[in-house]
XYZ file of C-alpha atoms in Angstrom:
530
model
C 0.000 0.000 0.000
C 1.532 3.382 -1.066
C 2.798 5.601 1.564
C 1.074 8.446 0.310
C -0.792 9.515 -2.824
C -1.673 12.992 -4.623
C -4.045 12.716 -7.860
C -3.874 15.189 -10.578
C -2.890 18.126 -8.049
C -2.501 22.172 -8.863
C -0.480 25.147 -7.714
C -1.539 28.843 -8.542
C 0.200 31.552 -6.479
C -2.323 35.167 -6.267
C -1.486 36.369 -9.400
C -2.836 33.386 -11.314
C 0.386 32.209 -12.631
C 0.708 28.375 -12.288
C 3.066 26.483 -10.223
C 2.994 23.118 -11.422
C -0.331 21.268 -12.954
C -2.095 18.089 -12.902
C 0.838 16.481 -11.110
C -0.051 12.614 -10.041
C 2.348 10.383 -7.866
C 2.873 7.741 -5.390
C 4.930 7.018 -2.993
C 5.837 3.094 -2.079
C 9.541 2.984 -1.658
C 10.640 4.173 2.063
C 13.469 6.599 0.910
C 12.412 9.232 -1.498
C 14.712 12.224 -2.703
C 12.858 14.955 -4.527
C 15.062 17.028 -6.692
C 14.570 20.424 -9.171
C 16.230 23.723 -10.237
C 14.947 26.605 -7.441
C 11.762 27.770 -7.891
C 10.589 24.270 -9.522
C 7.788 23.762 -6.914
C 9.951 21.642 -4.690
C 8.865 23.169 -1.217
C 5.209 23.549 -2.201
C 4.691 20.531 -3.548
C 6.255 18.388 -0.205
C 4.077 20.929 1.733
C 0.957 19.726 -0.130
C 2.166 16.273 0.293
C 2.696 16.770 4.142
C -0.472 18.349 4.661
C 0.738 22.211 5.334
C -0.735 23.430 2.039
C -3.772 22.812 0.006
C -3.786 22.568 -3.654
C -5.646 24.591 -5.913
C -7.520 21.485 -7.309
C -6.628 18.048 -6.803
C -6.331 15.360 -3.962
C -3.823 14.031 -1.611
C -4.132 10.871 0.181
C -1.469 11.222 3.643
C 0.240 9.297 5.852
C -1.377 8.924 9.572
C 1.295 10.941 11.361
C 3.364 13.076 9.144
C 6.661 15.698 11.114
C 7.931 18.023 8.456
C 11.513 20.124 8.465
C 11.844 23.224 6.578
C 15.028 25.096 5.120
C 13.417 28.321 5.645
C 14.197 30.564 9.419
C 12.235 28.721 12.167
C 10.075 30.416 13.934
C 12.362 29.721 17.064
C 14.419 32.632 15.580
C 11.643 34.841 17.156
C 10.082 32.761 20.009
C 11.669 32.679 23.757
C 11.760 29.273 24.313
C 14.285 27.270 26.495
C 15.430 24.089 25.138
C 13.944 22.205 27.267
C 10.325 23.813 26.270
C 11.252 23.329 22.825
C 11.623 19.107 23.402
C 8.985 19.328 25.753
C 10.921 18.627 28.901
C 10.474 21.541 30.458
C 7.774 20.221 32.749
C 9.177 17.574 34.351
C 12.903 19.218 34.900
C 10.921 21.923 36.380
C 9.169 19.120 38.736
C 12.190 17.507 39.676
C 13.659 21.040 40.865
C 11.080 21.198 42.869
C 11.274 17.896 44.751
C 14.973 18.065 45.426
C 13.958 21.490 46.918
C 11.902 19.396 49.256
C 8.486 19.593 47.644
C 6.555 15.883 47.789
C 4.059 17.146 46.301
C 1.892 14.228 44.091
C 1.840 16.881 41.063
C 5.327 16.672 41.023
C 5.385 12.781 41.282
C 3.096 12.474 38.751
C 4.899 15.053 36.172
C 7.857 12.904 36.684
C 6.552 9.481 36.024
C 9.690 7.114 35.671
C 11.951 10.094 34.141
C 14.128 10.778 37.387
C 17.515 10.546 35.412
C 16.172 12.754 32.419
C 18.082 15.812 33.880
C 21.676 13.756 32.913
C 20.059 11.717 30.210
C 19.232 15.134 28.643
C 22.889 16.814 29.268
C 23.893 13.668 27.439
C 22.317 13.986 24.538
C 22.732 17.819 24.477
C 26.784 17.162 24.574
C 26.488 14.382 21.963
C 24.546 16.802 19.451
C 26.948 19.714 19.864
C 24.712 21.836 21.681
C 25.020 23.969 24.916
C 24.595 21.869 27.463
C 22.189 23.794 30.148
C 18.153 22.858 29.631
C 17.069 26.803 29.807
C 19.678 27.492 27.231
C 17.366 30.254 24.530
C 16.874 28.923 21.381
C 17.105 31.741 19.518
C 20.734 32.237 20.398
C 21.543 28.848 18.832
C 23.443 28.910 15.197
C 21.934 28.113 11.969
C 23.778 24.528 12.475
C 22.595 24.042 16.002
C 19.618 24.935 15.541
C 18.658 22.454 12.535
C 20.262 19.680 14.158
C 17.779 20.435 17.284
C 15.119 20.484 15.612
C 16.387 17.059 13.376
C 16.483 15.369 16.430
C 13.255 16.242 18.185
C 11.942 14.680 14.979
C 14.091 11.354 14.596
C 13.203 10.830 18.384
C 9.363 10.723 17.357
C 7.290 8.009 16.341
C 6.302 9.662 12.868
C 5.406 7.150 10.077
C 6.306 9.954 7.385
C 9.380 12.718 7.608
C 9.561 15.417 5.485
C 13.055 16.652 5.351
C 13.596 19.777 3.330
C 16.760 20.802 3.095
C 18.345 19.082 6.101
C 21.764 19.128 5.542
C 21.832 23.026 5.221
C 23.812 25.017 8.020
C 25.547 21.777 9.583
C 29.113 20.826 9.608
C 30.872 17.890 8.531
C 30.618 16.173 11.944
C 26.952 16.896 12.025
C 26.187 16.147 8.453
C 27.190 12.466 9.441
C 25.016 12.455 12.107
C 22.206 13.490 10.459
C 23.273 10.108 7.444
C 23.272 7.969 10.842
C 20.095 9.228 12.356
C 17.859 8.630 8.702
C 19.798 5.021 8.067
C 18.124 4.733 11.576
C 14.908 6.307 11.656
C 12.089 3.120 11.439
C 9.157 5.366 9.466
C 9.390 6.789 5.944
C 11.385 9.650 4.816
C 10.206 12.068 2.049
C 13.889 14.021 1.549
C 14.348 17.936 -0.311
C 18.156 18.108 -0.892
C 20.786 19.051 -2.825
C 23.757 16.956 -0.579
C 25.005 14.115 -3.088
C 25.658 11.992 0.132
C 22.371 12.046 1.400
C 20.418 11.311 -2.126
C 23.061 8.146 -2.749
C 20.757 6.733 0.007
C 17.461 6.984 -1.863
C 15.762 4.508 -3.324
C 14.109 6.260 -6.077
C 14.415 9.536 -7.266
C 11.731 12.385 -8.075
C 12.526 15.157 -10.288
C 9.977 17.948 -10.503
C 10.278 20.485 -13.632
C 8.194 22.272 -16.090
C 8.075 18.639 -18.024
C 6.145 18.004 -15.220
C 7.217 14.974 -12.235
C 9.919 11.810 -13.443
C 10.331 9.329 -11.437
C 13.900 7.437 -11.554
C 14.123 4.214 -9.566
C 17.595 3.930 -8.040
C 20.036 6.513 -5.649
C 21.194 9.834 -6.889
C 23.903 8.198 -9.167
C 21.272 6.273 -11.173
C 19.386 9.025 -11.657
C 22.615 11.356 -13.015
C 23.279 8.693 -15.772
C 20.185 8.586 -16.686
C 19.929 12.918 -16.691
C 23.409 12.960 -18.627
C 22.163 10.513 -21.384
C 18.979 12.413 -21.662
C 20.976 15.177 -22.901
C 23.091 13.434 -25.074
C 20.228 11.614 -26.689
C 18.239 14.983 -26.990
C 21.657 16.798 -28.675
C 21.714 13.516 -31.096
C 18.353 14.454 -32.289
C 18.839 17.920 -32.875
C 21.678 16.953 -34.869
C 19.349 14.646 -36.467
C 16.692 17.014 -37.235
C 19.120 19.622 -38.521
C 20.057 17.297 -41.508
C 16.684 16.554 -42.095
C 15.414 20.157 -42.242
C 18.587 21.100 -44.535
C 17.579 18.318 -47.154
C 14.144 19.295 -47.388
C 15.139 22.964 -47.637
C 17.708 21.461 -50.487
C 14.710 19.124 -52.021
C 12.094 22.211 -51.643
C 14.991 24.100 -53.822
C 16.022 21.627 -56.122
C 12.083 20.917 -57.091
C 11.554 24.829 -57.192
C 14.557 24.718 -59.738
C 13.192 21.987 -62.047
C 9.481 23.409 -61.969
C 11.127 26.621 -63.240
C 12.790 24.900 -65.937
C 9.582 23.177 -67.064
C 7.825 26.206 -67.479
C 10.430 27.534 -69.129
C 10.650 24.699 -71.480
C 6.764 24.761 -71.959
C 7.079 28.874 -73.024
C 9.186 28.088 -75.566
C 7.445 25.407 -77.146
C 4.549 27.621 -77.224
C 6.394 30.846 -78.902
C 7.840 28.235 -81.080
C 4.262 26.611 -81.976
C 5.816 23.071 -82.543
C 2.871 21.725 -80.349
C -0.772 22.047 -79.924
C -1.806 24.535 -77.244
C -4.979 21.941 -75.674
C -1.502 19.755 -75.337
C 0.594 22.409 -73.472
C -1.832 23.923 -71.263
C -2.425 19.840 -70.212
C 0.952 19.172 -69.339
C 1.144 22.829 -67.998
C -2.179 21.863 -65.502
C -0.798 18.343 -65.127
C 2.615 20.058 -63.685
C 1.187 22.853 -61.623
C -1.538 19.702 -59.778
C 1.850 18.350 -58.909
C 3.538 20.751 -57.699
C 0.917 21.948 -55.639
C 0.783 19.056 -54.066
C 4.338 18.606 -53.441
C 4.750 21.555 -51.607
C 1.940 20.744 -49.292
C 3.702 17.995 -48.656
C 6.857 19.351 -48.086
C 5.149 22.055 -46.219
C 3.871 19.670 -44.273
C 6.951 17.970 -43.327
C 8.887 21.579 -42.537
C 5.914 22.077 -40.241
C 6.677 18.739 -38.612
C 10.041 18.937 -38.382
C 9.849 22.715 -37.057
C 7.534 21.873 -34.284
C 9.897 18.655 -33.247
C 12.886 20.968 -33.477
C 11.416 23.800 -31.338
C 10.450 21.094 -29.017
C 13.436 19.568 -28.757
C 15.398 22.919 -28.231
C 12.983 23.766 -25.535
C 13.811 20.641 -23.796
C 17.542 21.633 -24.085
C 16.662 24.717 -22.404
C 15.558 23.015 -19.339
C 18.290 20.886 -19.291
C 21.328 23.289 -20.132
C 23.240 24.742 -17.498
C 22.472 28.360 -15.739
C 24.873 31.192 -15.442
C 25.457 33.877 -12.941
C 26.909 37.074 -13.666
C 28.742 38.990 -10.788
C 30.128 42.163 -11.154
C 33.668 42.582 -10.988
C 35.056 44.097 -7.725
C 37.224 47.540 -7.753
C 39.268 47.455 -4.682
C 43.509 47.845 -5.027
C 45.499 44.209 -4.450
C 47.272 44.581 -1.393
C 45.002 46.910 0.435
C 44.138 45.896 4.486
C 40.465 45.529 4.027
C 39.629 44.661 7.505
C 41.792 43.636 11.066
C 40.756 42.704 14.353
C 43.459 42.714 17.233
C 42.795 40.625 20.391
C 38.869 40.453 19.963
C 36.682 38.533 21.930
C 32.737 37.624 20.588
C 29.775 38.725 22.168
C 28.482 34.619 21.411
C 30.544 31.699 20.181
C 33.516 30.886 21.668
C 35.231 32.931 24.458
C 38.805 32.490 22.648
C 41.424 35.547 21.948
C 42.123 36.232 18.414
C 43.605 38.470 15.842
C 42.926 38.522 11.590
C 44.064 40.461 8.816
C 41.670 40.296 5.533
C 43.324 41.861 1.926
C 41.518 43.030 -0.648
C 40.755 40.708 -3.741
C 41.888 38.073 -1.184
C 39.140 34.843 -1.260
C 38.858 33.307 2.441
C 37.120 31.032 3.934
C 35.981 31.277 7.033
C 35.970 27.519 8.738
C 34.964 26.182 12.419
C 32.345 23.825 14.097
C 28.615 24.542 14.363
C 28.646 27.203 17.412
C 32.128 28.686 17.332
C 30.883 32.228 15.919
C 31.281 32.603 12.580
C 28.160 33.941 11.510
C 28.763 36.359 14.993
C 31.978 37.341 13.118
C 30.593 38.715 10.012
C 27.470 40.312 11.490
C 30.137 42.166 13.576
C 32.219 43.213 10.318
C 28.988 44.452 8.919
C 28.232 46.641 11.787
C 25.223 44.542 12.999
C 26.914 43.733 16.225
C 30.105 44.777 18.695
C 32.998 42.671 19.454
C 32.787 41.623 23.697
C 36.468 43.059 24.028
C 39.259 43.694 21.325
C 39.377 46.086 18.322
C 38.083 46.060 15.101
C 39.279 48.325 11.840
C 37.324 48.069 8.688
C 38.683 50.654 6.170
C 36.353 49.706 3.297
C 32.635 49.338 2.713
C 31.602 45.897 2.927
C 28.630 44.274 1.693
C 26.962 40.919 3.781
C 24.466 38.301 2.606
C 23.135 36.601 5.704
C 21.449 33.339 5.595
C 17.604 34.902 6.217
C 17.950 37.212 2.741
C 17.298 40.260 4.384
C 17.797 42.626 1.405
C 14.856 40.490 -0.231
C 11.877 43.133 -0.043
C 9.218 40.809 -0.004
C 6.434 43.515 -1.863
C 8.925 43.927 -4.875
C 9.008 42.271 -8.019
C 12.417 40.418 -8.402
C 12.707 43.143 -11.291
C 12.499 45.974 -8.645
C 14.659 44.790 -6.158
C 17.457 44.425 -8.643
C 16.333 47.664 -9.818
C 16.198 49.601 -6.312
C 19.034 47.953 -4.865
C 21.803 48.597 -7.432
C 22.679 52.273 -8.755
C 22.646 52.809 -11.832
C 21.709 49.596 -13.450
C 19.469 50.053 -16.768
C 16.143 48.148 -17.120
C 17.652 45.635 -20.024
C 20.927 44.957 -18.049
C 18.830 43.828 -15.147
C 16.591 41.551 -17.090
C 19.918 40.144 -18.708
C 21.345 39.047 -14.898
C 17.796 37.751 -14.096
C 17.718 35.611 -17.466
C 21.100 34.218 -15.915
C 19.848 32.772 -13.700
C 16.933 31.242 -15.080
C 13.767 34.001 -15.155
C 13.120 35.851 -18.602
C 10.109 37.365 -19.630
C 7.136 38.018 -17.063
C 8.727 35.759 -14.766
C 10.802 39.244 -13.181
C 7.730 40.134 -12.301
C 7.266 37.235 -9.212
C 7.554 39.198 -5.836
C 9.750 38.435 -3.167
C 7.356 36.495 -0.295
C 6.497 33.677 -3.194
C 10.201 33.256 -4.169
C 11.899 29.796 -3.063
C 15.023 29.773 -0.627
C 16.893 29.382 -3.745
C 15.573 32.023 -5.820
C 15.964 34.081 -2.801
C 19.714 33.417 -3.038
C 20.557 33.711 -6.548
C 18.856 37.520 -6.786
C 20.530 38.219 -3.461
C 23.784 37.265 -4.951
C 23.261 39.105 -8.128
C 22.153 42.387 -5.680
C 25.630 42.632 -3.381
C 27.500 42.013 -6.273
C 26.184 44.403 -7.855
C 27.009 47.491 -5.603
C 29.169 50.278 -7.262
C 31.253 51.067 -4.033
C 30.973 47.710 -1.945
C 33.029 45.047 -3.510
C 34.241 43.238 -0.865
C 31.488 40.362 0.333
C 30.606 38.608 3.591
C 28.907 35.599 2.681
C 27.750 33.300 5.173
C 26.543 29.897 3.668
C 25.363 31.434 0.220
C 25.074 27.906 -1.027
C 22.857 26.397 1.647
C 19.589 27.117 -0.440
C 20.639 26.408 -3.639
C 20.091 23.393 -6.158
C 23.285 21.083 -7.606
C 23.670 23.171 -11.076
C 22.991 26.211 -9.248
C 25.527 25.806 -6.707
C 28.290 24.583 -9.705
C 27.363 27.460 -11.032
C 27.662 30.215 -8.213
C 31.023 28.617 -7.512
C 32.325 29.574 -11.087
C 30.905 33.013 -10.541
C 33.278 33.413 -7.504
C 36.115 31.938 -8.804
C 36.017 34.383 -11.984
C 34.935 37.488 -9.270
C 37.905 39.448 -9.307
C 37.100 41.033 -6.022
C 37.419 39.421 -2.587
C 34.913 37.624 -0.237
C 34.929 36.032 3.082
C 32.885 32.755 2.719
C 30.904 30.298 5.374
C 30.508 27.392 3.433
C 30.508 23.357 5.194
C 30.853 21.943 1.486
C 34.109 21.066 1.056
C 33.581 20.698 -3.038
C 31.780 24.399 -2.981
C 34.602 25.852 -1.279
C 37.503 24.648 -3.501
C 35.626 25.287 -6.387
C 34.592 28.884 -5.390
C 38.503 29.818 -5.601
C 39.029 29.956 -2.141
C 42.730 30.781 -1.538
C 42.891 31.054 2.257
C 41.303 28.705 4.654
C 40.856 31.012 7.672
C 39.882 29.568 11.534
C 40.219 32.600 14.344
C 39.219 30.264 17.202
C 42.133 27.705 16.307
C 45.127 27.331 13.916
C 45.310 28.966 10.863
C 45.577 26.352 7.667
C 46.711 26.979 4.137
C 43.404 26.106 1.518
């Protein structure tokens, strides 16, 4: 019996431009990866499978108990909860306080049950995910990487028959990324996975790809499924090929008949100025020829036609399939110029350590440590968002940030106007150029910002900080995290061509060396060479 099923299912956003249409599947193997460029219909569509959205026509048939994990910023961000509230243990830590304080109350007792070791159990498990290790700890001081593998666990702890997982490898590091391949080899109920982490879709067993073709399924892991993608395009560029030499001999037949016919009726006017045949004969043979001819070139019309549609067909297909580019703006700042130092600084969160950096301009760095330490800290501080504990900090250039939440994204703007607004002096067609880039042409700059994907979200934040006339130096904290496989190939060629320097978060080792990176940088521990 399947785990789930949706039947002919629909997705219009306000405007009345359609999502995705008459989409039908079913899921029966236990290990699902759903793939797709950014802005495919990925998030909706596992939200309409999970229950979170409703389509605009169609049904879906669920799973009894269904948990689902987003990429997007929880709302713990912005809720004061405790840890232990969070897991829902808040209760009965509270309860034992209380009787160690003396109270025998039976409300306690009865809180407590059998969990009288859950105050160590608990530190336990805190320790063993990373995590701070005191129950009232806030949430929303937790990184991006502590906080997804918080909520990861809560989840794999629960007796769900059906996970959603969007995006669950985003934010963690490489000691927590194999804890999260552990914890889903583990987990007893179904998982429904959103990712673009190679590692994680090897250990699917089939493969969904959603598009404007509509939804494939591939049965098999990730690597199945990307032989099966690469001779797709092979066999569609062996058609075109094919269908090129068919439409040149027809243009060459359709040219080589024209050529003939001409010659007939040239023939045919000169046997009638010469008179050396009866006219009833001629204008028969003329009629006779002119029948045929007409019908040939329906014919061949026909076949153009044919052809013509197959072609544009096929070359549509190779636009889906071909890769995307990103554009970023060259930067301006002198080699050899101190764009930033901090001497003896201490964070406000992260780790309590001492350190000292130097940062030159054009240099690429990447900024490396553990879930926690205070990297993201460290850039919000360079960007003026927040003050170092002790120490001092010099920045003597402007410098531009892209944080993980996209908070340049005005969510009432056309991605059209935000490019617009955002950069000085860019002209209407050079905008729509970047934009077509990256995959939107036409009315598709018109989509605002609240119904663009954590992907799309990225790519025109990326395209707006590199875009800024005086701020060519970037602080980039995990600007891959959102993105699909091409897309992120394709960002890290746009870095490694960017002639102007970047600090970069990034726990994707591939992305990073890719992206040009010439300076592995860790402030809380030793320095290493890339």
């Amino acid at each position: 019996m399947p785990i789930l099923q949706a039947h002919n299912i629909s997705y219009q956003f306000e405007n009345g431009e359609k999502l995705f249409d008459n989409l039908s599947c079913s899921m029966t193997q236990r290990r699902v990866g759903l793939v797709g460029r950014n802005g495919a219909g990925k998030s909706i569509l596992a939200s309409i499978l999970s229950g979170e959205k409703t389509p605009s026509s169609g049904t879906v048939t669920q799973a009894k108990s269904v948990l689902a994990y987003r990429q997007q910023a929880s709302d713990l961000l912005a809720m004061p909860l405790s840890l232990s509230q969070f897991l829902g243990k808040h209760d009965v830590l509270e309860a034992l306080k209380r009787v160690e304080a003396g109270d025998c109350s039976q409300y306690c007792f009865d809180v407590i049950g059998d969990q009288w070791t859950l105050s160590k159990q608990l530190n336990q498990q805190l320790k063993a995910l990373g995590l701070p290790q005191q129950a009232d700890f806030p949430c929303a001081q937790l990184s991006g990487g502590q906080l997804a593998r918080l909520q990861l666990w809560n989840m794999f702890e629960s007796d769900a028959e059906l996970l959603f997982l969007d995006e669950p490898s985003n934010h963690l590091d490489v000691g927590a990324k194999e804890w999260l391949l552990g914890s889903m080899c583990e987990f007893k109920g179904a998982i429904f996975l959103i990712s673009h982490d190679r590692t994680l879709l090897r250990e699917m067993e089939e493969i969904w790809e959603i598009s404007e073709l509509g939804l494939q399924v591939f049965g098999g892991n990730y690597d199945i499924y990307h032989q099966r993608k690469h001779a797709e395009i092979q066999a569609v560029e062996r058609q075109l090929i094919s269908f090129d030499k068919q439409r040149k001999h027809l243009r060459s037949q359709i040219q080589c008949n024209r050529e003939k016919a001409e010659q007939r009726a040239a023939q045919g006017n000169r046997l009638r100025k010469e008179g050396s045949q009866a006219k009833m004969i001629l204008d028969g043979a003329k009629n006779q020829a002119e029948a045929s001819a007409s019908k040939r070139n329906k014919n061949q019309q026909h076949r153009q036609m044919k052809l013509d549609d197959k072609h544009q067909a096929l070359m549509a297909r190779k636009e889906l399939l071909k890769e995307q580019k990103l554009y970023l703006e060259d930067g301006a700042c002198r080699s050899g110029k101190v764009i930033l130092s901090i001497l003896n600084g201490v964070l406000a969160y992260g780790y309590s350590n001492v350190f000292s950096l130097q940062v030159y301009a054009n240099e690429k760095v990447h900024l490396a440590g553990p879930n926690g330490c205070g990297k993201s800290t460290l850039l919000k501080m360079l960007a003026g968002k927040k003050s170092l504990k002790h120490g001092e900090c010099r920045v003597n250039a402007p410098l531009c940030m892209l944080d993980q939440h996209f908070g340049m994204i005005q969510s009432e703007l056309s991605m059209l106007d935000n490019l617009l607004q955002q950069c000085r002096g860019i002209k209407v067609s050079e905008a729509r150029t970047l934009l077509a880039g990256i995959g939107f042409r036409r009315d598709s700059v018109f989509r605002l910002g609240r119904v663009l994907s954590g992907g799309e979200k990225m790519k025109l934040a990326m395209l707006i900080v590199s875009h800024q006339p005086e701020q060519p130096f970037l602080l980039l904290d995990e600007p891959d995290n959102h993105l699909d496989l091409e897309s992120k190939i394709s960002l890290a060629q746009a870095l490694l061509k960017y002639r102007g320097g970047y600090i970069l978060i990034s726990h994707d080792h591939d992305f990073v060396t890719e992206s040009g990176v010439q300076r592995t940088m860790r402030p809380f521990g030793q320095e290493l060479p890339c």
